Amino acid sequence: MSKKATFLPLNLSLAPFLLVLLYHLLWSVSVNGIEEKKILSLHNNIWRPTKSIEAPSSCFSHNLGKGRESSTTLEMKHRMICSGKTINWGKKLRRALTLDNLRVQSLQLRIKAMSSSTTESISEAQIPLTSGIKLETLNYIVTVNLGGKNMSLIVDTGSDLTWVQCQPCKSCYNQQGPLYDPSVSSSYRTVFCNSSTCQDLVAATGNSGLCGGNSGVDKTTCDYVVSYGDGSYTRGDLGSESLQLGDTKVENFVFGCGRNNKGLFGGTSGLMGLGRSSVSLVSQTMKSFNGVFSYCLPSFEDGASGSLSFGDDSSVYKNSTSVSYTPLVQNPQLSSFYILNLTGASIGGVDLESPSFGRGILIDSGTVITRLPPSIYKAVKTEFLKQFTGFPSAPSYSILDTCFNLTSYEDVSIPTIKMIFQGNAVLEVDVTGVFYFVKPDASLVCLALASLSYENEVGIIGNYQQKNQRVIYDTKQEKLGIAGENCSF
Ligand SMILES: *[C@@H]1O[C@H](CO)[C@@H](O)[C@H](O)[C@H]1NC(C)=O
Ligand SMILES: *[C@@H]1O[C@H](CO)[C@@H](O)[C@H](O)[C@H]1NC(C)=O
Ligand SMILES: *[C@@H]1O[C@H](CO)[C@@H](O)[C@H](O)[C@H]1NC(C)=O
Ligand SMILES: *[C@@H]1O[C@H](CO)[C@@H](O)[C@H](O)[C@H]1NC(C)=O
Ligand SMILES: *[C@@H]1O[C@H](CO)[C@@H](O)[C@H](O)[C@H]1NC(C)=O
């Protein structure tokens, strides 16, 4: 009797604990099995009118970077927040999608031409296809010091030559701050057209270095042309200069003095090429940094800064999960790109199947939205819709076809998206990288992934899905590392 009497209240008082226990059991089951989810706050963005974050007005960083013996770290900012003017976010966000598609189309043409491996078709692919359109797809900028002057550069892993707009200039777009002027720098040197550096340009740009001035004379400038295939280009002559990256000085850094520049670069001083050929910044700084660089791309929604680090000192990373590595796929025909082997993917913990896993996929800092072969995209979309249920759907927009109206929600729970690469390296897409806000009020929010037109086109991992990750490019050991990181500087 008394036993029973004491048992009952005990049982009742245990009930909440049991519920909690049950909840934890269910939660951990779902985490390990199906339905892994993350919470996204829909209205906590930089574009929310009530939010008082003021867009910084400068493309330049206040802090020029920090370094140690063998590494240096630069602040990386999103270009959308360096314009200073009142921003119409809705318009900006939608325009970015259109432009992104143009970049991808031109990348596909470039790949097609490079794969067919005739030099003729390479130069064909570099002929501007959509001239006159001012593209703004390369989104991240850093500040460096070139010959004693601060320069803001767009970071591009998809090209090689670093260049800045140069004085005297034939045709320059508007930039913040003065143009680089070689005539007032004692450390500037002309790169001559008979030098091996000038010859190396072919690999880097697809266009051979031309001899400027009187052709046939050895001691003339080495003229370059880089066409980005999307209507934008830079033309000028090669020079070398002392380049300061954070605390690290690189003497005789070869760069392009751009005298005729047009396209996607507005506001900035030029571009930093982090591709794989010998003129790229990565190759030129091999001695100092061992061919290793890494970045953390910030989410511009919350106005954070990211970082671009050079060198293999992993203690500068602020990774929140351990780094997993995957080999860089060797493809001689596409040697200037960084290619990974996408072997699988999962949505909310559910593994997907597709005959197109096990193929190469580009990792690009300039493309925004990840493009997947149709069969993989279809599997992703189907599983995502299966798990993200009960939300009002909305019409497709541009390349995005899985859209919702989430205006009336504050927080939503969304399935995790993982991409798996050879060697079991995992990119777990950050919660800010799952949905693209076509309309800032969340009335049109779309899954931020898109399908390629054809199964045999090459997939691309865009920067939207690389946000809040430490992505480490080790060009010497031919591998790429990934870990979660909340970007900051
Ligand atoms: C470059 O920028 C840094 C940081 O804002 C500033 O301290 C420095 O004076 C600038 N240097 C030049 C030459 O403008
Ligand atoms: C390039 O030409 C200059 C002037 O004729 C000559 O002094 C120099 O040695 C040449 N360099 C090479 C690498 O041929
Ligand atoms: C960061 O990555 C390193 C290398 O994988 C790992 O040892 C370390 O534990 C990671 N940090 C965190 C907080 O997970
Ligand atoms: C990708 O990895 C799979 C499994 O290791 C392998 O069978 C396949 O050949 C690889 N693909 C490429 C393009 O390296
Ligand atoms: C989105 O949903 C809200 C509330 O549910 C509704 O008032 C609004 O008209 C919808 N917007 C669009 C563009 O459908």
XYZ file of C-alpha atoms and ligand atoms in Angstrom:
559
model
C 0.000 0.000 0.000
C 2.526 2.509 1.143
C 4.815 1.323 -1.583
C 2.187 1.982 -4.162
C 1.443 5.377 -2.674
C 5.021 6.467 -2.933
C 5.415 4.930 -6.337
C 2.632 6.924 -7.929
C 3.882 10.436 -7.166
C 7.388 9.370 -8.103
C 6.077 8.174 -11.388
C 4.279 11.459 -11.960
C 7.261 13.530 -11.028
C 9.373 11.506 -13.388
C 7.029 12.127 -16.271
C 8.588 15.408 -17.401
C 12.037 13.819 -17.244
C 10.818 10.884 -19.255
C 9.372 13.263 -21.801
C 12.654 15.094 -22.001
C 14.456 11.782 -22.294
C 12.073 10.644 -24.995
C 12.564 13.921 -26.822
C 16.330 13.514 -26.697
C 16.070 9.967 -27.922
C 13.878 10.988 -30.834
C 16.115 13.933 -31.562
C 19.274 11.901 -31.619
C 17.587 9.232 -33.711
C 16.598 11.841 -36.214
C 20.064 13.347 -36.167
C 21.725 10.029 -36.797
C 19.093 8.673 -39.108
C 16.647 10.848 -40.951
C 15.446 14.429 -40.819
C 18.463 16.389 -39.672
C 17.295 19.977 -39.521
C 18.538 23.485 -38.871
C 16.702 26.617 -37.831
C 16.725 29.619 -40.153
C 15.579 33.047 -38.927
C 13.778 34.509 -41.889
C 13.682 38.161 -40.981
C 17.011 38.668 -39.312
C 18.819 40.079 -42.332
C 20.864 43.090 -43.260
C 18.145 44.122 -45.725
C 15.448 44.237 -43.077
C 14.363 47.901 -43.006
C 14.063 47.971 -39.223
C 17.578 46.710 -38.774
C 20.022 49.517 -38.203
C 23.145 48.095 -39.798
C 24.533 50.747 -42.059
C 26.163 49.504 -45.197
C 29.858 50.365 -45.018
C 30.664 52.914 -47.665
C 34.108 51.696 -48.591
C 35.474 48.786 -50.567
C 38.654 49.065 -48.514
C 39.299 47.281 -45.252
C 40.256 49.339 -42.215
C 42.583 46.637 -41.089
C 45.134 45.555 -43.655
C 45.530 42.080 -42.259
C 47.445 40.138 -39.723
C 50.206 37.686 -40.119
C 52.701 35.385 -38.578
C 55.930 33.849 -39.786
C 54.481 31.720 -42.579
C 50.935 32.936 -42.944
C 48.927 36.055 -43.471
C 45.218 36.741 -43.213
C 43.229 39.427 -45.011
C 39.749 40.655 -44.269
C 37.278 39.575 -46.920
C 34.104 41.518 -47.523
C 31.033 41.012 -49.614
C 30.851 43.476 -52.465
C 27.154 44.120 -52.045
C 27.880 45.931 -48.816
C 30.700 48.085 -50.152
C 28.613 50.260 -52.425
C 27.606 52.688 -49.698
C 24.531 53.960 -51.503
C 21.011 53.109 -50.426
C 20.575 49.636 -51.722
C 17.437 48.268 -53.298
C 18.040 44.761 -52.010
C 15.212 43.129 -53.895
C 16.515 44.423 -57.204
C 20.128 43.545 -56.319
C 19.286 40.007 -55.284
C 17.279 39.322 -58.426
C 19.850 40.889 -60.740
C 22.567 38.743 -59.174
C 20.712 35.630 -60.313
C 20.483 36.712 -63.938
C 24.152 37.597 -63.989
C 25.074 34.340 -62.305
C 23.484 32.421 -65.122
C 25.548 34.323 -67.667
C 28.758 33.474 -65.810
C 27.835 29.800 -65.752
C 26.986 29.751 -69.445
C 30.354 31.270 -70.275
C 32.162 28.858 -67.924
C 30.456 25.938 -69.687
C 31.560 27.286 -73.059
C 35.110 27.710 -71.788
C 35.120 24.145 -70.444
C 33.719 22.780 -73.674
C 36.384 24.606 -75.653
C 39.192 23.519 -73.330
C 38.023 19.909 -73.412
C 38.040 19.855 -77.185
C 41.623 21.091 -76.696
C 42.126 23.030 -79.882
C 43.573 26.465 -79.212
C 41.290 27.868 -81.850
C 38.165 27.092 -79.907
C 39.727 28.364 -76.688
C 40.070 31.832 -78.086
C 36.590 31.521 -79.534
C 35.188 30.921 -76.070
C 36.898 34.038 -74.836
C 35.221 36.280 -77.317
C 32.674 38.354 -75.432
C 29.247 36.826 -75.782
C 27.174 39.304 -73.890
C 29.157 42.469 -74.224
C 27.895 45.585 -72.581
C 26.447 43.820 -69.583
C 28.049 44.912 -66.390
C 28.364 41.732 -64.436
C 28.600 41.756 -60.684
C 28.893 38.103 -59.911
C 32.323 38.005 -58.348
C 31.317 38.872 -54.871
C 34.216 38.990 -52.470
C 36.931 41.598 -52.103
C 40.131 42.046 -50.098
C 42.518 44.961 -49.622
C 46.216 44.631 -50.437
C 49.052 47.096 -50.715
C 50.708 47.371 -54.117
C 53.765 49.594 -54.387
C 52.714 51.463 -51.250
C 49.119 52.047 -52.368
C 45.980 50.388 -50.994
C 44.082 48.445 -53.622
C 40.788 46.598 -53.251
C 40.744 43.417 -55.307
C 38.013 40.984 -56.272
C 39.009 37.446 -55.302
C 38.702 34.933 -58.149
C 39.724 31.286 -57.979
C 38.569 30.873 -61.585
C 41.323 32.956 -63.198
C 45.055 33.477 -62.811
C 46.415 36.919 -63.566
C 46.188 39.568 -60.845
C 45.702 43.053 -62.276
C 44.820 46.598 -61.281
C 43.673 49.602 -63.281
C 46.695 51.625 -64.294
C 47.661 55.194 -65.027
C 47.713 56.391 -67.798
C 44.468 54.649 -68.646
C 42.823 54.404 -72.021
C 39.481 53.204 -70.710
C 38.895 52.561 -67.016
C 35.686 51.940 -65.110
C 34.962 53.967 -61.970
C 36.870 52.778 -58.961
C 37.109 53.891 -55.348
C 40.459 55.522 -54.645
C 43.178 56.536 -57.121
C 44.452 54.382 -59.981
C 47.821 52.693 -59.603
C 50.530 54.814 -61.200
C 53.729 52.951 -62.136
C 55.606 56.172 -62.927
C 55.657 57.243 -59.268
C 56.739 53.878 -57.883
C 60.428 53.103 -57.500
C 59.712 49.394 -57.101
C 57.803 49.036 -60.378
C 59.524 47.135 -63.201
C 58.355 46.457 -66.722
C 58.133 42.789 -67.702
C 59.683 42.539 -71.143
C 58.213 40.641 -74.000
C 61.127 38.264 -74.463
C 60.905 37.028 -70.848
C 59.669 33.574 -69.909
C 57.021 35.222 -67.741
C 55.565 36.758 -70.861
C 55.498 33.351 -72.537
C 53.735 31.834 -69.522
C 50.806 34.118 -70.158
C 49.415 31.717 -72.723
C 48.596 29.140 -70.086
C 47.168 31.738 -67.767
C 44.971 33.721 -70.072
C 44.563 31.664 -73.220
C 46.046 34.617 -75.083
C 49.775 34.816 -75.690
C 51.706 37.835 -74.471
C 52.128 40.221 -77.336
C 55.073 42.489 -77.853
C 53.933 46.026 -77.419
C 55.359 49.003 -79.240
C 57.734 48.135 -82.081
C 57.186 44.462 -82.752
C 60.348 42.505 -83.330
C 62.234 44.542 -80.758
C 63.037 42.477 -77.684
C 62.927 45.142 -75.036
C 59.285 46.093 -75.306
C 56.390 45.615 -72.967
C 54.538 42.329 -72.676
C 50.953 43.100 -73.536
C 48.200 40.954 -72.147
C 44.490 40.466 -72.692
C 42.221 38.602 -70.321
C 38.676 38.074 -71.516
C 36.442 36.598 -68.889
C 34.129 35.191 -71.504
C 31.153 37.084 -70.161
C 31.693 40.405 -71.834
C 34.238 41.730 -69.381
C 37.928 42.068 -70.086
C 41.179 43.737 -69.104
C 44.008 44.741 -71.444
C 47.344 46.243 -70.579
C 50.972 45.358 -69.983
C 52.746 43.210 -67.433
C 54.828 44.693 -64.684
C 56.306 43.639 -61.393
C 55.928 45.413 -58.105
C 56.278 44.962 -54.401
C 53.060 43.483 -53.050
C 52.130 43.501 -49.418
C 49.596 40.919 -48.256
C 48.895 41.706 -44.626
C 52.326 41.554 -42.995
C 53.966 39.580 -45.766
C 55.899 41.343 -48.473
C 56.210 39.712 -51.888
C 58.922 41.338 -54.011
C 58.732 41.425 -57.802
C 55.166 40.265 -57.927
C 54.064 40.011 -61.558
C 50.718 41.623 -62.293
C 48.789 43.236 -65.080
C 48.767 46.998 -65.435
C 45.278 47.354 -66.911
C 44.914 50.227 -69.370
C 41.622 49.211 -70.919
C 39.219 47.485 -68.563
C 35.563 46.834 -68.802
C 33.014 44.761 -66.985
C 32.146 43.300 -63.675
C 34.725 45.007 -61.525
C 33.018 48.317 -60.697
C 34.221 50.133 -57.590
C 37.261 47.955 -56.993
C 40.852 48.501 -58.105
C 41.125 45.186 -59.919
C 41.231 41.443 -59.436
C 43.284 38.856 -57.555
C 43.784 35.655 -59.572
C 43.970 32.541 -57.385
C 43.861 29.971 -60.192
C 46.432 27.251 -60.736
C 48.812 28.439 -63.476
C 52.289 29.869 -62.935
C 51.295 33.557 -63.054
C 48.639 33.168 -60.369
C 49.264 34.694 -56.979
C 49.301 31.210 -55.446
C 52.160 30.083 -57.684
C 54.115 33.307 -57.311
C 54.008 33.113 -53.513
C 54.870 29.408 -53.354
C 58.060 30.108 -51.359
C 56.275 32.106 -48.667
C 53.024 30.199 -48.428
C 53.749 26.709 -49.740
C 50.938 26.838 -52.294
C 48.217 26.927 -49.645
C 45.413 29.450 -49.312
C 42.032 29.295 -47.660
C 38.974 31.406 -47.190
C 35.851 31.771 -45.147
C 33.140 33.466 -47.204
C 30.875 35.505 -44.933
C 27.131 35.520 -45.228
C 26.279 39.022 -46.399
C 22.808 38.726 -44.859
C 24.290 39.421 -41.470
C 26.936 41.835 -42.692
C 29.842 39.813 -41.326
C 33.420 39.871 -42.599
C 35.273 36.796 -43.723
C 38.921 36.076 -44.217
C 41.381 35.066 -46.896
C 44.457 33.364 -45.482
C 47.697 32.426 -47.173
C 49.993 29.727 -45.853
C 49.555 26.346 -44.241
C 49.449 27.437 -40.615
C 46.131 25.849 -39.607
C 46.117 27.627 -36.252
C 44.758 30.738 -37.987
C 41.523 28.888 -38.853
C 38.551 29.342 -36.565
C 36.927 26.115 -37.731
C 34.131 24.713 -35.602
C 34.299 21.162 -37.011
C 37.387 19.223 -37.985
C 38.841 19.658 -41.434
C 38.149 16.859 -43.919
C 40.176 16.594 -47.105
C 39.402 15.463 -50.623
C 41.849 15.166 -53.536
C 41.843 17.805 -56.270
C 40.925 15.940 -59.440
C 43.602 16.096 -62.117
C 42.225 17.053 -65.482
C 44.944 18.247 -67.842
C 42.398 19.816 -70.151
C 40.861 21.859 -67.370
C 44.116 22.552 -65.585
C 43.300 26.072 -64.509
C 40.217 25.034 -62.521
C 39.876 23.478 -59.103
C 37.886 20.283 -59.530
C 36.535 17.916 -56.861
C 34.958 14.477 -57.094
C 31.356 14.654 -55.876
C 30.583 11.135 -54.710
C 27.301 11.682 -52.875
C 24.838 14.018 -51.214
C 22.264 13.866 -48.466
C 19.180 15.854 -47.502
C 18.192 15.856 -43.852
C 20.397 12.806 -43.368
C 18.844 10.834 -46.230
C 21.443 9.690 -48.748
C 20.638 10.357 -52.378
C 21.391 8.202 -55.369
C 22.351 9.254 -58.851
C 24.382 7.806 -61.711
C 26.151 11.154 -61.944
C 27.906 10.878 -58.583
C 31.613 10.120 -58.962
C 32.190 12.813 -61.541
C 34.222 15.994 -61.328
C 32.604 19.196 -60.093
C 34.203 22.659 -60.187
C 34.597 24.630 -57.008
C 34.344 28.319 -57.867
C 34.404 31.458 -55.754
C 32.725 33.505 -58.483
C 29.600 31.501 -59.250
C 26.823 32.170 -56.743
C 24.341 29.283 -57.011
C 25.548 25.658 -57.117
C 24.707 23.915 -60.404
C 24.099 20.179 -60.359
C 23.634 17.640 -63.155
C 19.864 17.226 -63.771
C 19.668 13.745 -62.209
C 21.345 14.886 -58.986
C 19.298 18.072 -58.840
C 16.090 16.090 -59.276
C 16.999 13.761 -56.408
C 17.844 16.738 -54.187
C 14.620 18.568 -55.006
C 12.405 15.522 -54.512
C 13.862 14.677 -51.114
C 13.898 18.313 -50.010
C 10.194 18.745 -50.864
C 9.419 15.507 -49.052
C 10.956 16.848 -45.854
C 10.154 20.558 -46.104
C 6.387 20.189 -46.133
C 3.450 22.323 -45.124
C 4.847 25.628 -46.386
C 3.030 27.607 -49.073
C 4.781 27.171 -52.381
C 5.576 30.060 -54.701
C 6.369 30.358 -58.419
C 9.842 29.624 -59.828
C 12.191 32.493 -60.355
C 14.902 32.526 -63.004
C 17.104 29.445 -62.508
C 15.472 28.593 -59.158
C 12.442 26.305 -59.324
C 11.768 25.238 -55.734
C 10.231 28.286 -54.079
C 8.099 29.200 -51.081
C 6.256 32.156 -49.589
C 7.547 32.300 -46.019
C 6.513 35.857 -45.146
C 4.355 34.834 -42.243
C 7.023 32.687 -40.577
C 9.682 33.862 -38.162
C 11.852 30.777 -37.874
C 11.669 27.701 -40.057
C 13.268 24.336 -39.581
C 14.993 23.249 -42.778
C 16.591 19.928 -43.738
C 20.386 19.920 -43.755
C 22.121 19.605 -47.114
C 25.413 17.742 -47.333
C 27.680 17.245 -50.305
C 30.094 14.376 -50.015
C 33.410 14.172 -51.841
C 35.937 11.455 -52.540
C 37.609 10.432 -49.288
C 34.406 11.224 -47.366
C 35.032 14.940 -47.089
C 31.733 16.609 -46.272
C 30.458 20.080 -47.055
C 27.506 20.667 -44.786
C 25.773 23.687 -46.270
C 25.365 26.463 -43.710
C 21.809 27.395 -42.760
C 22.301 30.714 -44.611
C 23.224 28.838 -47.786
C 20.051 26.789 -48.255
C 17.548 29.435 -49.339
C 17.990 32.350 -51.710
C 15.845 35.386 -50.910
C 14.495 36.504 -54.268
C 12.313 38.920 -52.310
C 13.826 40.268 -49.100
C 10.449 40.101 -47.273
C 10.603 36.294 -47.666
C 7.508 36.177 -49.885
C 9.674 34.500 -52.527
C 12.358 32.293 -51.041
C 13.856 29.525 -53.168
C 16.088 26.539 -52.653
C 19.483 27.984 -53.642
C 20.475 25.175 -55.987
C 19.878 24.825 -59.705
C 20.005 22.236 -62.412
C 22.406 22.272 -65.329
C 20.727 21.988 -68.722
C 22.456 18.746 -69.657
C 23.652 15.722 -67.716
C 27.123 15.893 -69.289
C 27.823 19.518 -68.352
C 30.234 20.095 -65.487
C 28.670 20.888 -62.115
C 29.798 23.912 -60.106
C 29.861 24.467 -56.374
C 28.911 28.112 -55.998
C 29.885 30.547 -53.266
C 26.375 30.640 -51.760
C 26.850 27.080 -50.537
C 30.405 27.769 -49.366
C 29.385 30.410 -46.836
C 30.613 29.939 -43.287
C 33.048 27.190 -44.244
C 36.824 27.113 -44.080
C 37.790 26.036 -47.581
C 41.488 25.180 -47.852
C 43.212 24.904 -51.233
C 46.456 22.983 -51.005
C 47.894 23.198 -54.512
C 51.126 21.461 -53.545
C 49.551 18.367 -52.040
C 46.686 18.567 -54.552
C 43.923 18.460 -51.988
C 41.097 20.592 -50.697
C 39.976 20.786 -47.080
C 36.559 21.748 -45.741
C 35.338 22.515 -42.229
C 32.497 24.487 -40.719
C 33.476 27.970 -39.499
C 31.512 30.991 -38.412
C 33.295 33.586 -40.526
C 34.780 36.595 -38.799
C 37.880 38.692 -39.047
C 45.971 51.946 -46.287
O 44.922 51.567 -45.402
C 45.308 51.549 -44.049
C 44.151 51.011 -43.240
O 42.965 51.698 -43.494
C 45.712 52.956 -43.624
O 46.142 52.924 -42.281
C 46.850 53.421 -44.509
O 47.161 54.753 -44.200
C 46.472 53.318 -45.971
N 47.652 53.592 -46.765
C 47.646 54.407 -47.794
C 48.939 54.587 -48.500
O 46.625 54.982 -48.158
C 65.476 40.283 -73.709
O 65.996 41.329 -74.516
C 66.942 42.171 -73.869
C 67.299 43.307 -74.810
O 67.606 42.835 -76.078
C 68.159 41.349 -73.462
O 69.072 42.169 -72.772
C 67.701 40.234 -72.563
O 68.780 39.378 -72.227
C 66.620 39.398 -73.223
N 66.096 38.451 -72.257
C 65.872 37.177 -72.590
C 65.311 36.324 -71.487
O 66.058 36.729 -73.684
C 39.757 22.475 -36.550
O 40.414 21.584 -37.434
C 41.498 20.879 -36.860
C 42.121 20.043 -37.958
O 41.199 19.121 -38.461
C 41.012 20.014 -35.712
O 42.116 19.376 -35.092
C 40.292 20.891 -34.703
O 39.745 20.087 -33.688
C 39.181 21.678 -35.390
N 38.542 22.555 -34.435
C 37.319 22.319 -33.961
C 36.813 23.295 -32.944
O 36.650 21.359 -34.302
C 35.507 9.613 -57.886
O 35.651 8.674 -56.829
C 35.108 7.407 -57.147
C 35.173 6.580 -55.875
O 36.406 6.681 -55.252
C 35.899 6.805 -58.312
O 35.355 5.563 -58.655
C 35.798 7.752 -59.499
O 36.593 7.285 -60.564
C 36.266 9.149 -59.110
N 36.015 10.077 -60.199
C 36.919 10.966 -60.595
C 36.491 11.901 -61.682
O 38.037 11.032 -60.130
C 2.630 35.521 -49.067
O 1.914 35.117 -47.946
C 1.312 36.192 -47.249
C 0.735 35.685 -45.946
O 0.584 34.328 -45.924
C 0.285 36.832 -48.136
O -0.361 37.893 -47.460
C 0.975 37.362 -49.377
O 0.011 37.899 -50.288
C 1.759 36.268 -50.062
N 2.590 36.901 -51.055
C 2.680 36.469 -52.303
C 3.550 37.234 -53.222
O 2.044 35.490 -52.683
